[in-house]
């Protein structure tokens, strides 16, 4: 994995992710061309950098780790580990307060010191992910605890294309 350099972003070649928190849209770019676009759900508390805020951080990040290859759709993750559970309405009823992290995880790391890297604004230490969510959760509107939620098909596309080291711009 090569960590992207801020001076080289956005890349003119290669893949990268753009997340527009106002439009609640994600775009997969290949150089200067959009190849995939989808609705997402970011933080219900809005945007912001502070740990514990429940907000989605802004700025340049990169995919630090890809987690969940080979797991079934709707695999339930806690602490970035598959619990062995697969999400179902019955499981949701049994655990009504869980923040469901499903299917795959793309764990983000900030690239901008003092903005989204280091101290109380560190996106990686805040456990900011792109991850799956139950089908009944809204897309196209802010509803998460700070992460970026996606539908399974969109998450599979990104998981296959956005390898560790892929730049991610949240704005």
Tab-separated table of C-alpha atoms in Angstrom:
chain	number	residue	atom	x	y	z
A	1	UNK	CA	0.000	0.000	0.000
A	2	UNK	CA	1.249	3.469	-0.901
A	3	UNK	CA	-0.063	6.354	1.184
A	4	UNK	CA	-1.300	9.140	-1.121
A	5	UNK	CA	0.404	12.541	-0.967
A	6	UNK	CA	-1.840	15.591	-0.526
A	7	UNK	CA	-0.012	17.495	-3.261
A	8	UNK	CA	-0.996	14.775	-5.759
A	9	UNK	CA	-4.750	14.828	-5.020
A	10	UNK	CA	-7.124	14.382	-6.653
A	11	UNK	CA	-5.292	11.873	-8.815
A	12	UNK	CA	-5.491	12.357	-12.571
A	13	UNK	CA	-4.990	8.613	-13.087
A	14	UNK	CA	-6.117	5.729	-10.954
A	15	UNK	CA	-9.203	5.323	-8.832
A	16	UNK	CA	-10.462	7.493	-6.005
A	17	UNK	CA	-13.637	8.107	-4.016
A	18	UNK	CA	-15.527	11.379	-3.656
A	19	UNK	CA	-18.130	11.676	-0.886
A	20	UNK	CA	-20.426	14.694	-1.040
A	21	UNK	CA	-22.043	14.993	2.396
A	22	UNK	CA	-24.490	17.693	1.301
A	23	UNK	CA	-25.832	15.692	-1.657
A	24	UNK	CA	-25.442	12.361	0.229
A	25	UNK	CA	-23.735	10.919	-2.858
A	26	UNK	CA	-20.595	8.896	-3.434
A	27	UNK	CA	-18.713	8.849	-6.755
A	28	UNK	CA	-16.023	6.391	-7.799
A	29	UNK	CA	-13.651	8.212	-10.123
A	30	UNK	CA	-11.181	6.603	-12.477
A	31	UNK	CA	-8.895	9.542	-13.172
A	32	UNK	CA	-11.201	12.292	-14.451
A	33	UNK	CA	-14.184	10.032	-15.234
A	34	UNK	CA	-16.997	9.025	-12.882
A	35	UNK	CA	-17.499	5.263	-13.194
A	36	UNK	CA	-19.982	4.646	-10.365
A	37	UNK	CA	-22.326	6.851	-8.353
A	38	UNK	CA	-24.646	5.966	-5.499
A	39	UNK	CA	-26.682	7.307	-2.599
A	40	UNK	CA	-25.112	7.078	0.857
A	41	UNK	CA	-25.910	8.047	4.425
A	42	UNK	CA	-23.470	10.085	6.516
A	43	UNK	CA	-23.641	11.373	10.107
A	44	UNK	CA	-27.022	12.427	11.469
A	45	UNK	CA	-25.109	14.971	13.611
A	46	UNK	CA	-23.693	16.583	10.445
A	47	UNK	CA	-20.045	17.046	9.569
A	48	UNK	CA	-17.175	17.633	11.941
A	49	UNK	CA	-13.867	16.315	13.036
A	50	UNK	CA	-14.057	15.859	16.817
A	51	UNK	CA	-13.923	12.449	18.442
A	52	UNK	CA	-17.216	11.509	20.076
A	53	UNK	CA	-19.218	13.987	17.984
A	54	UNK	CA	-21.060	11.416	15.848
A	55	UNK	CA	-20.209	13.630	12.879
A	56	UNK	CA	-18.705	12.628	9.548
A	57	UNK	CA	-15.183	14.047	9.104
A	58	UNK	CA	-14.206	16.134	6.101
A	59	UNK	CA	-11.031	16.371	4.037
A	60	UNK	CA	-8.700	13.953	2.275
A	61	UNK	CA	-8.464	10.414	3.600
A	62	UNK	CA	-7.355	7.088	2.227
A	63	UNK	CA	-8.559	3.517	2.609
A	64	UNK	CA	-6.381	2.117	5.392
A	65	UNK	CA	-7.852	-1.395	5.466
A	66	UNK	CA	-10.423	-3.552	3.677
A	67	UNK	CA	-12.202	-5.955	6.015
A	68	UNK	CA	-14.652	-8.760	5.350
A	69	UNK	CA	-13.549	-10.450	2.128
A	70	UNK	CA	-15.345	-13.764	1.830
A	71	UNK	CA	-17.985	-12.966	4.437
A	72	UNK	CA	-21.642	-13.300	3.441
A	73	UNK	CA	-23.841	-10.331	2.661
A	74	UNK	CA	-25.151	-8.786	5.873
A	75	UNK	CA	-22.384	-10.346	7.980
A	76	UNK	CA	-22.407	-8.501	11.318
A	77	UNK	CA	-19.152	-6.835	12.415
A	78	UNK	CA	-18.201	-5.683	15.902
A	79	UNK	CA	-14.720	-4.352	16.557
A	80	UNK	CA	-13.917	-5.026	12.862
A	81	UNK	CA	-14.457	-8.766	13.375
A	82	UNK	CA	-17.272	-10.884	11.961
A	83	UNK	CA	-19.390	-12.051	14.889
A	84	UNK	CA	-20.568	-15.108	12.941
A	85	UNK	CA	-24.029	-13.535	12.801
A	86	UNK	CA	-25.890	-12.554	9.641
A	87	UNK	CA	-28.283	-9.639	10.037
A	88	UNK	CA	-31.993	-10.462	10.092
A	89	UNK	CA	-35.145	-8.715	11.374
A	90	UNK	CA	-35.133	-11.152	14.310
A	91	UNK	CA	-31.556	-10.172	15.221
A	92	UNK	CA	-32.508	-6.488	14.967
A	93	UNK	CA	-35.433	-7.065	17.343
A	94	UNK	CA	-33.156	-8.873	19.805
A	95	UNK	CA	-30.591	-6.010	19.735
A	96	UNK	CA	-32.545	-2.793	19.092
A	97	UNK	CA	-29.751	-0.377	20.094
A	98	UNK	CA	-26.935	-1.794	17.925
A	99	UNK	CA	-25.359	0.354	15.219
A	100	UNK	CA	-25.260	-2.303	12.493
A	101	UNK	CA	-21.986	-2.563	10.570
A	102	UNK	CA	-22.638	-5.100	7.849
A	103	UNK	CA	-21.142	-6.952	4.849
A	104	UNK	CA	-17.744	-5.192	4.416
A	105	UNK	CA	-15.667	-2.402	5.983
A	106	UNK	CA	-13.392	0.116	4.286
A	107	UNK	CA	-11.577	1.785	7.213
A	108	UNK	CA	-10.488	5.376	6.571
A	109	UNK	CA	-7.366	7.186	7.709
A	110	UNK	CA	-7.014	10.976	7.503
A	111	UNK	CA	-4.269	12.629	5.480
A	112	UNK	CA	-4.464	16.169	6.904
A	113	UNK	CA	-2.691	16.762	10.222
A	114	UNK	CA	-4.864	18.691	12.647
A	115	UNK	CA	-7.897	18.315	10.364
A	116	UNK	CA	-8.549	14.558	10.257
A	117	UNK	CA	-5.261	13.095	11.464
A	118	UNK	CA	-3.793	13.168	14.960
A	119	UNK	CA	-5.143	14.238	18.324
A	120	UNK	CA	-8.888	14.345	18.889
A	121	UNK	CA	-9.637	14.661	15.157
A	122	UNK	CA	-8.051	11.412	13.973
A	123	UNK	CA	-10.496	9.645	11.632
A	124	UNK	CA	-8.795	6.273	11.966
A	125	UNK	CA	-8.930	6.382	15.773
A	126	UNK	CA	-12.573	7.496	15.466
A	127	UNK	CA	-13.221	4.268	13.512
A	128	UNK	CA	-14.682	6.016	10.483
A	129	UNK	CA	-15.711	3.401	7.914
A	130	UNK	CA	-17.570	2.903	4.699
A	131	UNK	CA	-19.817	-0.051	5.563
A	132	UNK	CA	-23.064	-1.835	4.836
A	133	UNK	CA	-26.318	-1.214	6.671
A	134	UNK	CA	-29.714	-2.907	6.955
A	135	UNK	CA	-32.004	-2.520	3.941
A	136	UNK	CA	-34.582	-0.603	5.972
A	137	UNK	CA	-32.110	2.203	6.747
A	138	UNK	CA	-32.417	5.349	4.622
A	139	UNK	CA	-30.035	6.293	1.819
A	140	UNK	CA	-29.707	9.812	0.475
A	141	UNK	CA	-30.127	11.351	3.917
A	142	UNK	CA	-27.901	11.708	6.949
A	143	UNK	CA	-28.668	8.986	9.516
A	144	UNK	CA	-25.401	7.322	10.643
A	145	UNK	CA	-23.260	7.725	13.762
A	146	UNK	CA	-20.508	9.338	11.646
A	147	UNK	CA	-19.575	6.551	9.228
A	148	UNK	CA	-20.625	6.352	5.592
A	149	UNK	CA	-23.347	3.762	5.047
A	150	UNK	CA	-23.925	2.073	1.686
A	151	UNK	CA	-26.165	-0.554	0.129
A	152	UNK	CA	-24.518	-3.961	-0.354
A	153	UNK	CA	-24.220	-3.763	-4.164
A	154	UNK	CA	-22.464	-0.390	-3.966
A	155	UNK	CA	-20.237	-1.596	-1.143
A	156	UNK	CA	-19.217	-4.684	-3.141
A	157	UNK	CA	-18.296	-2.461	-6.095
A	158	UNK	CA	-16.109	-0.255	-3.898
A	159	UNK	CA	-14.578	-3.196	-2.052
A	160	UNK	CA	-13.490	-4.655	-5.410
A	161	UNK	CA	-12.128	-1.338	-6.730
A	162	UNK	CA	-10.885	0.688	-3.742
A	163	UNK	CA	-7.822	-1.164	-2.504
A	164	UNK	CA	-5.942	0.005	0.601
A	165	UNK	CA	-4.215	3.268	-0.299
A	166	UNK	CA	-7.122	4.581	-2.404
A	167	UNK	CA	-7.702	8.325	-1.850
A	168	UNK	CA	-11.079	9.413	-0.421
A	169	UNK	CA	-12.290	13.037	-0.439
A	170	UNK	CA	-15.089	13.928	1.966
A	171	UNK	CA	-16.590	17.374	1.477
